[in-house]
């Protein structure tokens, strides 16, 4: 039996390819937005450093001054979102194929392409659960806020709102877990319906949701650390900016590896 760590090591090239594609998809909307904001604040005495001023007032001024550039950003961001949704099944199935068995990246890509439509069918089949989670995210806090509307304590109000979000978070976690396990089953050579059923059975394992939340929390922590350190350490200048870029992208690559580690374990859960 191949251990998840060994699976991840054997799929190093696929993991790096996933990181690279995700980075390019993120740059697509971020680059025009950064250029538009830079043009908007160029005339300020403090330049782009004004965006870090307390209160965020200059940030609002910059957004208001974007003008026609904001439309360009929205168009690019929407196109990048559609491209990410279209590439998502291919990317994950290629990654799972590489994690399942050591093979050249080209062969993993061919295997991912063969499973593209079944993977998309799994996404469509599980979409009602995702819509239910989104509905609970809207209705839960609204109902909780209505019940404690007359409560003078802000703390009680915040706790009630947090409790109102809990059903939505649980449903979203179940959807994500089932989605990953069903696609992992599909990567093992199944068809959409049996893969969905095996994914559902794997979801019922006692530690399945806890393991998923653990890896999700670790990956999210690395992503938050990259964003936080990028904002704190970026002091301007070419060399500091390059150092910040290398640090944040290293953390982002580590986050991708954490995601791969979970998918490697998911393959064993659907045997």
Tab-separated table of N, CA, C and O in Angstrom, residues 27 47 75 162 176 192 217:
chain	number	residue	atom	x	y	z
A	27	UNK	N	-3.172	35.870	-11.009
A	27	UNK	CA	-2.524	37.072	-11.541
A	27	UNK	C	-3.413	37.779	-12.555
A	27	UNK	O	-3.398	39.006	-12.649
A	47	UNK	N	2.010	58.977	-2.758
A	47	UNK	CA	2.069	57.892	-3.710
A	47	UNK	C	1.287	56.672	-3.242
A	47	UNK	O	0.284	56.780	-2.530
A	75	UNK	N	-14.272	42.825	-16.006
A	75	UNK	CA	-14.314	41.930	-17.161
A	75	UNK	C	-13.234	40.863	-17.075
A	75	UNK	O	-13.488	39.676	-17.329
A	162	UNK	N	-22.895	33.852	15.095
A	162	UNK	CA	-21.952	32.771	14.825
A	162	UNK	C	-22.663	31.422	14.820
A	162	UNK	O	-22.405	30.569	13.956
A	176	UNK	N	-17.855	19.880	0.299
A	176	UNK	CA	-16.461	19.847	-0.156
A	176	UNK	C	-15.847	18.466	0.073
A	176	UNK	O	-15.112	17.946	-0.786
A	192	UNK	N	-19.412	8.061	-12.643
A	192	UNK	CA	-19.936	9.117	-11.749
A	192	UNK	C	-20.846	8.615	-10.640
A	192	UNK	O	-20.651	8.967	-9.477
A	217	UNK	N	-7.750	23.649	7.506
A	217	UNK	CA	-7.293	24.690	8.412
A	217	UNK	C	-5.798	24.966	8.216
A	217	UNK	O	-5.358	26.130	8.234
